[in-house]
Amino acid sequence: MSEAIRVVDLEKSYGDVHALKGITFNVDYGHIVGYIGPNGAGKTTTIKIIAGILKPDSGDVIVGGYSVTKSPLSTKKLISYVPEDGGLFDHLTLMEHIELIAALRSASDVEIARGMELLDKFGLTDKLKHRISTLSKGNKQKLLVAGALMVDVDVYLLDEPLSGIDVTTSMEIKEMLREMAANGKAILFSSHILEMVERLCDRVVIIDKGKIIAEGEMEEIKHSATLEEFFSRLVAENNE
Ligand code: ATP
């Protein structure tokens, strides 16, 4: 089976807002797929449905062969998730955050060691006993990424993971994600930093107003433009 995530015809409304209008795409094992679109396009809604946090009105997502609507416990075990916001308890220390994730995910010693290694790489080792509330925005985000990448699962959902993170650390995370994909992991990566998406992702799915407006291999989809140029043109055409 090459598909780690199969998103099938997702529909989701919030009251009068029709947020997703039949979203279908796949993420294969060993691939990093960029999920991009303007503000309010429906990216976070899609990712929350894949993560099993939101229920779709119709459609389904199959993760590792299990349905998120019918077997959410099975799919959640296969997924690690960086949410766009939330995900941290301010009163915990950094160490307690790692311990909490370790407990929730029944992490092995190897996974916990990886979490500590990531914190070290991100320059957070001297803050292990500090409360999360005292961290800068970028350091909070680094902690969130470390917690999500420490667990060894098949599927990683990263919703704006680099938000507020400095360039050097972003490049390090990019290299880590590449290595993870080379080891067979499936990664769905949502970001407004299109330069990073262009350099990191093998495939891209572009969503606007709840519908996919383009999808394909990064190189073939851009037609020798930059992703930023292609994206701007496409969204403008979709709004004509
Ligand atoms: P951004 O890039 O700004 O994070 P997004 O592509 O992630 O946007 P979503 O957050 O999925 O977009 O939102 C899709 C649509 O659904 C938007 O119109 C948004 O206002 C609406 N929406 C999202 N969450 C809710 C909610 N809890 N209640 C009502 N409307 C919502």
Short mmCIF file of C-alpha atoms and ligand atoms in Angstrom, two decimals, residues 14-15 17 19-20 37-46 48 84 159-160 192 207, ligand 1:
data_model
loop_
_atom_site.label_atom_id
_atom_site.label_comp_id
_atom_site.label_asym_id
_atom_site.label_seq_id
_atom_site.Cartn_x
_atom_site.Cartn_y
_atom_site.Cartn_z
CA TYR A 14 -19.63 25.63 10.15
CA GLY A 15 -23.19 26.99 10.22
CA VAL A 17 -19.82 28.73 6.13
CA ALA A 19 -15.54 25.37 4.56
CA LEU A 20 -14.79 22.18 2.57
CA GLY A 37 -4.00 28.16 0.14
CA PRO A 38 -5.05 31.69 1.11
CA ASN A 39 -6.35 32.50 4.61
CA GLY A 40 -9.66 30.78 5.27
CA ALA A 41 -9.24 28.34 2.35
CA GLY A 42 -9.88 25.28 4.53
CA LYS A 43 -6.39 23.93 5.30
CA THR A 44 -6.72 23.72 9.09
CA THR A 45 -10.22 22.27 8.81
CA THR A 46 -8.90 19.49 6.54
CA LYS A 48 -8.11 18.66 11.93
CA GLU A 84 -1.79 25.70 14.10
CA ASP A 159 -0.08 22.89 10.32
CA GLU A 160 2.10 26.01 9.98
CA HIS A 192 2.32 30.28 4.02
CA ILE A 207 -6.91 24.82 -1.97
P1 ATP B 1 -5.54 30.19 7.55
O1 ATP B 1 -4.53 30.12 6.47
O2 ATP B 1 -6.03 31.59 7.80
O3 ATP B 1 -5.14 29.47 8.82
P2 ATP B 1 -7.22 27.93 6.68
O4 ATP B 1 -6.99 27.66 5.23
O5 ATP B 1 -6.55 27.05 7.65
O6 ATP B 1 -6.88 29.45 6.99
P3 ATP B 1 -9.70 27.21 8.03
O7 ATP B 1 -9.22 27.63 9.37
O8 ATP B 1 -9.83 25.77 7.75
O9 ATP B 1 -8.81 27.89 6.89
O10 ATP B 1 -11.11 27.91 7.78
C1 ATP B 1 -11.93 27.61 6.65
C2 ATP B 1 -13.23 28.43 6.78
O11 ATP B 1 -13.98 27.94 7.88
C3 ATP B 1 -13.02 29.92 7.01
O12 ATP B 1 -14.05 30.61 6.35
C4 ATP B 1 -13.17 30.05 8.52
O13 ATP B 1 -13.63 31.33 8.87
C5 ATP B 1 -14.21 28.99 8.81
N1 ATP B 1 -14.08 28.42 10.17
C6 ATP B 1 -13.02 27.73 10.63
N2 ATP B 1 -13.24 27.33 11.90
C7 ATP B 1 -14.47 27.78 12.25
C8 ATP B 1 -15.28 27.69 13.42
N3 ATP B 1 -14.86 27.03 14.50
N4 ATP B 1 -16.50 28.28 13.40
C9 ATP B 1 -16.94 28.93 12.30
N5 ATP B 1 -16.23 29.05 11.15
C10 ATP B 1 -15.01 28.48 11.11
#
